[in-house]
mmCIF file of C-alpha atoms and ligand atoms in Angstrom:
data_model
loop_
_atom_site.group_PDB
_atom_site.id
_atom_site.type_symbol
_atom_site.label_atom_id
_atom_site.label_comp_id
_atom_site.label_asym_id
_atom_site.label_seq_id
_atom_site.Cartn_x
_atom_site.Cartn_y
_atom_site.Cartn_z
ATOM 1 C CA MET O 90 -1.520 45.817 3.771
ATOM 2 C CA ASN O 91 -3.515 48.856 2.008
ATOM 3 C CA LEU O 92 -6.810 47.956 2.944
ATOM 4 C CA HIS O 93 -9.538 49.081 3.784
ATOM 5 C CA ILE O 94 -12.775 47.557 4.171
ATOM 6 C CA ILE O 95 -15.349 50.279 4.593
ATOM 7 C CA LYS O 96 -18.104 48.290 6.483
ATOM 8 C CA HIS O 97 -21.304 50.493 7.016
ATOM 9 C CA PRO O 98 -24.681 48.928 6.977
ATOM 10 C CA LEU O 99 -26.178 51.648 4.981
ATOM 11 C CA ILE O 100 -23.617 49.661 2.268
ATOM 12 C CA GLU O 101 -23.541 46.921 3.482
ATOM 13 C CA HIS O 102 -27.546 46.909 2.895
ATOM 14 C CA LYS O 103 -26.917 48.448 -0.802
ATOM 15 C CA LEU O 104 -24.457 45.673 -1.733
ATOM 16 C CA THR O 105 -26.866 43.354 -0.794
ATOM 17 C CA MET O 106 -29.863 44.629 -2.597
ATOM 18 C CA MET O 107 -26.763 44.454 -5.727
ATOM 19 C CA ARG O 108 -25.526 41.084 -5.239
ATOM 20 C CA ASP O 109 -29.312 39.997 -5.891
ATOM 21 C CA LYS O 110 -29.147 38.171 -8.726
ATOM 22 C CA ASN O 111 -32.698 39.565 -9.451
ATOM 23 C CA THR O 112 -32.013 43.329 -9.009
ATOM 24 C CA ASN O 113 -32.056 44.872 -12.566
ATOM 25 C CA SER O 114 -29.851 47.370 -13.695
ATOM 26 C CA LYS O 115 -31.655 50.432 -13.384
ATOM 27 C CA VAL O 116 -32.075 49.469 -10.187
ATOM 28 C CA PHE O 117 -28.594 48.445 -10.133
ATOM 29 C CA ARG O 118 -26.968 51.351 -11.014
ATOM 30 C CA GLU O 119 -28.811 53.445 -8.603
ATOM 31 C CA LEU O 120 -27.365 51.821 -6.044
ATOM 32 C CA LEU O 121 -23.971 51.835 -7.664
ATOM 33 C CA ASP O 122 -24.366 55.410 -7.781
ATOM 34 C CA GLU O 123 -25.528 55.567 -3.227
ATOM 35 C CA ILE O 124 -22.630 53.504 -2.473
ATOM 36 C CA ALA O 125 -20.606 55.961 -5.083
ATOM 37 C CA MET O 126 -21.187 58.661 -2.894
ATOM 38 C CA LEU O 127 -20.913 56.959 0.128
ATOM 39 C CA MET O 128 -17.703 55.047 0.037
ATOM 40 C CA THR O 129 -16.413 58.792 -1.219
ATOM 41 C CA TYR O 130 -17.129 60.225 2.506
ATOM 42 C CA GLU O 131 -14.686 57.524 3.346
ATOM 43 C CA VAL O 132 -12.049 57.670 1.684
ATOM 44 C CA THR O 133 -11.521 61.079 1.554
ATOM 45 C CA ARG O 134 -11.437 61.034 5.325
ATOM 46 C CA ASN O 135 -7.950 61.989 5.781
ATOM 47 C CA TRP O 136 -7.755 64.881 2.963
ATOM 48 C CA ASP O 137 -5.588 67.737 4.253
ATOM 49 C CA MET O 138 -7.717 70.999 5.537
ATOM 50 C CA GLU O 139 -6.588 74.846 6.239
ATOM 51 C CA PRO O 140 -7.516 77.519 7.932
ATOM 52 C CA VAL O 141 -10.312 79.899 6.400
ATOM 53 C CA GLU O 142 -11.001 83.766 7.762
ATOM 54 C CA ILE O 143 -14.715 83.994 6.688
ATOM 55 C CA GLU O 144 -17.746 86.011 8.285
ATOM 56 C CA THR O 145 -21.270 84.443 9.288
ATOM 57 C CA PRO O 146 -23.542 87.037 9.109
ATOM 58 C CA LEU O 147 -22.742 87.053 13.070
ATOM 59 C CA GLU O 148 -19.813 87.114 13.460
ATOM 60 C CA LYS O 149 -15.821 86.635 12.450
ATOM 61 C CA MET O 150 -14.242 82.974 12.400
ATOM 62 C CA THR O 151 -11.460 80.884 11.323
ATOM 63 C CA GLY O 152 -13.432 78.184 9.351
ATOM 64 C CA HIS O 153 -12.017 75.236 7.333
ATOM 65 C CA THR O 154 -11.657 74.177 3.833
ATOM 66 C CA LEU O 155 -10.205 71.635 1.859
ATOM 67 C CA LYS O 156 -6.282 72.217 0.806
ATOM 68 C CA ASN O 157 -5.927 71.137 -2.074
ATOM 69 C CA SER O 158 -9.375 69.218 -4.287
ATOM 70 C CA GLU O 159 -6.985 69.330 -7.523
ATOM 71 C CA ILE O 160 -7.582 65.715 -8.080
ATOM 72 C CA THR O 161 -8.829 63.214 -11.520
ATOM 73 C CA ILE O 162 -11.478 60.800 -11.002
ATOM 74 C CA ILE O 163 -10.546 57.295 -12.864
ATOM 75 C CA PRO O 164 -13.029 55.027 -14.364
ATOM 76 C CA ILE O 165 -12.187 52.046 -15.597
ATOM 77 C CA LEU O 166 -14.479 51.144 -18.956
ATOM 78 C CA ARG O 167 -16.468 50.276 -18.879
ATOM 79 C CA ALA O 168 -18.285 49.155 -15.178
ATOM 80 C CA GLY O 169 -16.281 51.945 -13.739
ATOM 81 C CA LEU O 170 -18.466 54.493 -15.056
ATOM 82 C CA GLY O 171 -20.803 53.016 -13.484
ATOM 83 C CA LEU O 172 -19.291 54.877 -9.663
ATOM 84 C CA LEU O 173 -18.282 58.147 -11.500
ATOM 85 C CA ASN O 174 -21.403 60.371 -11.144
ATOM 86 C CA GLY O 175 -21.617 59.266 -7.137
ATOM 87 C CA VAL O 176 -17.926 60.770 -6.142
ATOM 88 C CA LEU O 177 -18.335 63.802 -8.326
ATOM 89 C CA LYS O 178 -21.308 64.231 -6.704
ATOM 90 C CA ILE O 179 -18.846 64.887 -3.465
ATOM 91 C CA ILE O 180 -15.838 65.643 -5.533
ATOM 92 C CA PRO O 181 -17.509 68.196 -8.093
ATOM 93 C CA LYS O 182 -14.525 69.789 -9.174
ATOM 94 C CA ALA O 183 -12.881 66.817 -9.944
ATOM 95 C CA HIS O 184 -11.197 66.420 -13.330
ATOM 96 C CA VAL O 185 -11.522 62.406 -14.829
ATOM 97 C CA GLY O 186 -9.530 60.730 -17.680
ATOM 98 C CA HIS O 187 -10.703 57.199 -18.973
ATOM 99 C CA ILE O 188 -9.045 54.134 -19.096
ATOM 100 C CA GLY O 189 -10.194 51.521 -21.360
ATOM 101 C CA LEU O 190 -9.289 47.412 -20.512
ATOM 102 C CA TYR O 191 -11.338 44.808 -20.744
ATOM 103 C CA ARG O 192 -9.980 41.263 -19.368
ATOM 104 C CA ASP O 193 -9.159 38.629 -22.351
ATOM 105 C CA PRO O 194 -11.840 35.801 -22.029
ATOM 106 C CA LYS O 195 -9.140 32.993 -21.696
ATOM 107 C CA THR O 196 -6.158 34.573 -20.379
ATOM 108 C CA HIS O 197 -8.162 36.839 -18.262
ATOM 109 C CA GLU O 198 -4.872 39.165 -19.087
ATOM 110 C CA PRO O 199 -5.580 42.773 -19.377
ATOM 111 C CA VAL O 200 -5.850 44.187 -22.634
ATOM 112 C CA GLU O 201 -5.715 48.320 -23.531
ATOM 113 C CA TYR O 202 -8.308 49.775 -25.702
ATOM 114 C CA TYR O 203 -8.385 53.259 -24.636
ATOM 115 C CA CYS O 204 -6.532 56.042 -22.341
ATOM 116 C CA GLY O 205 -7.735 59.648 -22.576
ATOM 117 C CA LEU O 206 -6.907 61.583 -19.676
ATOM 118 C CA PRO O 207 -6.557 65.218 -18.917
ATOM 119 C CA LYS O 208 -3.266 66.717 -20.335
ATOM 120 C CA GLN O 209 -2.566 68.217 -17.243
ATOM 121 C CA MET O 210 -2.726 65.183 -14.728
ATOM 122 C CA ASP O 211 -3.011 66.180 -10.643
ATOM 123 C CA ALA O 212 -0.810 65.254 -8.735
ATOM 124 C CA GLU O 213 -3.827 62.434 -7.001
ATOM 125 C CA ALA O 214 -5.535 60.197 -8.398
ATOM 126 C CA ILE O 215 -8.824 57.440 -7.436
ATOM 127 C CA VAL O 216 -9.057 54.828 -9.443
ATOM 128 C CA VAL O 217 -12.827 53.384 -9.760
ATOM 129 C CA ASP O 218 -14.026 49.899 -10.535
ATOM 130 C CA PRO O 219 -16.605 47.754 -8.802
ATOM 131 C CA MET O 220 -14.546 44.710 -9.165
ATOM 132 C CA LEU O 221 -10.682 43.766 -8.439
ATOM 133 C CA ALA O 222 -11.093 40.117 -9.205
ATOM 134 C CA THR O 223 -7.736 38.954 -10.227
ATOM 135 C CA GLY O 224 -6.523 43.070 -9.861
ATOM 136 C CA GLY O 225 -4.823 42.495 -13.430
ATOM 137 C CA SER O 226 -6.682 45.429 -14.509
ATOM 138 C CA SER O 227 -6.691 47.738 -11.743
ATOM 139 C CA SER O 228 -2.994 47.402 -11.576
ATOM 140 C CA ALA O 229 -2.348 47.474 -15.337
ATOM 141 C CA ALA O 230 -4.242 51.217 -14.575
ATOM 142 C CA ILE O 231 -1.944 52.276 -11.722
ATOM 143 C CA THR O 232 1.038 51.134 -13.965
ATOM 144 C CA MET O 233 -0.653 53.663 -16.552
ATOM 145 C CA LEU O 234 -0.991 56.224 -14.652
ATOM 146 C CA LYS O 235 2.526 55.797 -12.672
ATOM 147 C CA LYS O 236 4.073 56.482 -16.288
ATOM 148 C CA LYS O 237 2.195 59.103 -16.932
ATOM 149 C CA GLY O 238 3.883 60.851 -13.418
ATOM 150 C CA LEU O 239 1.132 60.608 -10.793
ATOM 151 C CA LYS O 240 2.592 59.963 -7.518
ATOM 152 C CA LYS O 241 -0.270 59.581 -5.109
ATOM 153 C CA ILE O 242 -3.144 56.990 -6.581
ATOM 154 C CA THR O 243 -6.004 55.531 -4.577
ATOM 155 C CA LEU O 244 -7.916 52.932 -5.866
ATOM 156 C CA MET O 245 -11.284 52.435 -5.134
ATOM 157 C CA VAL O 246 -13.508 49.435 -5.634
ATOM 158 C CA LEU O 247 -16.874 47.623 -4.562
ATOM 159 C CA VAL O 248 -16.041 44.323 -4.242
ATOM 160 C CA ALA O 249 -12.342 42.423 -4.334
ATOM 161 C CA ALA O 250 -11.137 39.374 -4.185
ATOM 162 C CA PRO O 251 -8.383 38.293 -1.875
ATOM 163 C CA GLU O 252 -6.155 37.168 -5.050
ATOM 164 C CA GLY O 253 -6.290 40.994 -6.206
ATOM 165 C CA VAL O 254 -5.410 42.202 -3.238
ATOM 166 C CA GLU O 255 -2.540 40.365 -2.814
ATOM 167 C CA LEU O 256 -1.608 41.401 -6.739
ATOM 168 C CA LEU O 257 -1.690 45.007 -6.094
ATOM 169 C CA ASN O 258 -0.539 44.881 -2.672
ATOM 170 C CA ARG O 259 3.008 43.141 -4.634
ATOM 171 C CA GLU O 260 2.798 45.796 -7.673
ATOM 172 C CA HIS O 261 1.510 48.667 -6.335
ATOM 173 C CA PRO O 262 2.393 49.126 -2.149
ATOM 174 C CA ASP O 263 1.867 52.231 -2.393
ATOM 175 C CA VAL O 264 -1.691 52.327 -3.421
ATOM 176 C CA GLU O 265 -4.293 52.273 -0.664
ATOM 177 C CA ILE O 266 -7.477 49.952 -1.750
ATOM 178 C CA TYR O 267 -10.717 50.953 -0.113
ATOM 179 C CA THR O 268 -13.385 48.664 -0.683
ATOM 180 C CA ALA O 269 -16.736 47.653 0.530
ATOM 181 C CA ALA O 270 -16.371 44.161 0.829
ATOM 182 C CA LEU O 271 -13.689 41.278 0.543
ATOM 183 C CA ASP O 272 -15.219 38.631 -0.490
ATOM 184 C CA ARG O 273 -13.686 34.747 -0.313
ATOM 185 C CA GLU O 274 -12.182 33.553 -3.695
ATOM 186 C CA LEU O 275 -12.104 33.874 -7.434
ATOM 187 C CA ASN O 276 -13.614 30.863 -9.439
ATOM 188 C CA GLU O 277 -12.661 28.331 -12.254
ATOM 189 C CA ASN O 278 -13.135 31.837 -14.606
ATOM 190 C CA ALA O 279 -11.525 34.741 -12.623
ATOM 191 C CA TYR O 280 -15.045 35.767 -10.825
ATOM 192 C CA ILE O 281 -15.727 36.536 -7.744
ATOM 193 C CA LEU O 282 -17.320 34.444 -5.005
ATOM 194 C CA PRO O 283 -19.525 35.083 -3.762
ATOM 195 C CA GLY O 284 -19.996 38.693 -5.806
ATOM 196 C CA LEU O 285 -21.679 39.939 -8.041
ATOM 197 C CA GLY O 286 -21.780 38.760 -11.515
ATOM 198 C CA ASP O 287 -20.210 40.789 -14.383
ATOM 199 C CA ALA O 288 -20.369 43.922 -13.171
ATOM 200 C CA GLY O 289 -20.542 45.575 -16.605
ATOM 201 C CA ASP O 290 -23.088 43.518 -17.854
ATOM 202 C CA ARG O 291 -25.162 44.648 -14.763
ATOM 203 C CA VAL O 292 -24.776 48.446 -15.280
ATOM 204 C CA PHE O 293 -25.645 48.273 -18.478
ATOM 205 C CA GLY O 294 -27.957 45.445 -19.198
ATOM 206 C CA THR O 295 -25.966 43.456 -21.623
ATOM 207 C CA LEU O 296 -26.278 40.383 -19.856
HETATM 208 C C1 LIG J 284 -14.225 43.904 -15.386
HETATM 209 C C2 LIG J 284 -14.272 44.696 -13.782
HETATM 210 C C3 LIG J 284 -12.976 44.932 -13.803
HETATM 211 C C4 LIG J 284 -11.687 43.861 -14.284
HETATM 212 C C5 LIG J 284 -11.726 42.941 -13.044
HETATM 213 O O1 LIG J 284 -14.191 44.668 -16.592
HETATM 214 O O2 LIG J 284 -14.671 45.989 -14.562
HETATM 215 O O3 LIG J 284 -12.273 46.238 -14.494
HETATM 216 O O4 LIG J 284 -13.257 42.989 -15.071
HETATM 217 O O5 LIG J 284 -10.820 41.819 -13.388
HETATM 218 P P1 LIG J 284 -9.525 41.827 -12.460
HETATM 219 O O6 LIG J 284 -9.426 42.641 -11.496
HETATM 220 O O7 LIG J 284 -9.048 40.302 -13.250
HETATM 221 O O8 LIG J 284 -8.613 42.541 -14.193
HETATM 222 P P2 LIG J 284 -13.727 43.732 -17.835
HETATM 223 O O9 LIG J 284 -13.028 42.962 -17.864
HETATM 224 O O10 LIG J 284 -15.677 42.427 -17.671
HETATM 225 O O11 LIG J 284 -14.616 44.297 -18.762
HETATM 226 P P3 LIG J 284 -16.081 45.111 -19.042
HETATM 227 O O12 LIG J 284 -15.883 46.725 -17.558
HETATM 228 O O13 LIG J 284 -15.768 46.569 -19.842
HETATM 229 O O14 LIG J 284 -17.654 45.225 -18.649
HETATM 230 N N1 LIG J 285 -15.291 41.286 -12.943
HETATM 231 C C1 LIG J 285 -16.243 41.332 -13.105
HETATM 232 O O1 LIG J 285 -17.612 42.174 -13.381
HETATM 233 N N2 LIG J 285 -16.863 40.126 -12.038
HETATM 234 C C2 LIG J 285 -16.476 39.494 -11.572
HETATM 235 O O2 LIG J 285 -16.557 38.889 -10.808
HETATM 236 C C3 LIG J 285 -14.737 39.329 -11.422
HETATM 237 C C4 LIG J 285 -14.046 40.056 -12.563
#
């Protein structure tokens, strides 16, 4: 299993506030933005570094900088937009592509309505979406990116259900999944339990 559950008191505290049904959209968005920054710190932990010679005001030294910061962040619309700015604050030079998918309310299958990717894709991408429920949306987005030739894809979600993790591991075993929580199960409408409700509606106040 390529699943990383990021356990950190700050993330858990903020996520608990987000789950609370009494948290309004303004606060929900702020918390999502903060968690996105904290998660990016973990997602990028193993990035390659290279030595670089610099001079401090006092002497020469060998420092280390990122070897390759060419990366594309792909939020899955709509709710993925809630994570985008937090990631960009940490990786400001990243390029951004957008994939629009919504779940059919009856079948829960993803329906594609938008794909706007940079003409020249970087070799690496991080797909961001707060929810990994059935896994259908993330899996479809990753399939689209692989068709464009992307080889290294990481998925960053806030809350995952076991069903979604299983699907991703079956259909895209090469993709590392980072989540702040692995919840219990899906309900009959394919919503995550205990979850946080409809992430898009809570981000954009369309409840
Ligand atoms: C939500 C969420 C994911 C998807 C997860 O989006 O943001 O994209 O559902 O469910 P899945 O794992 O079962 O595919 P939704 O389709 O509600 O669209 P929205 O972001 O526009 O609200
Ligand atoms: N999409 C959401 O926004 N929430 C869920 O619990 C499942 C899918």
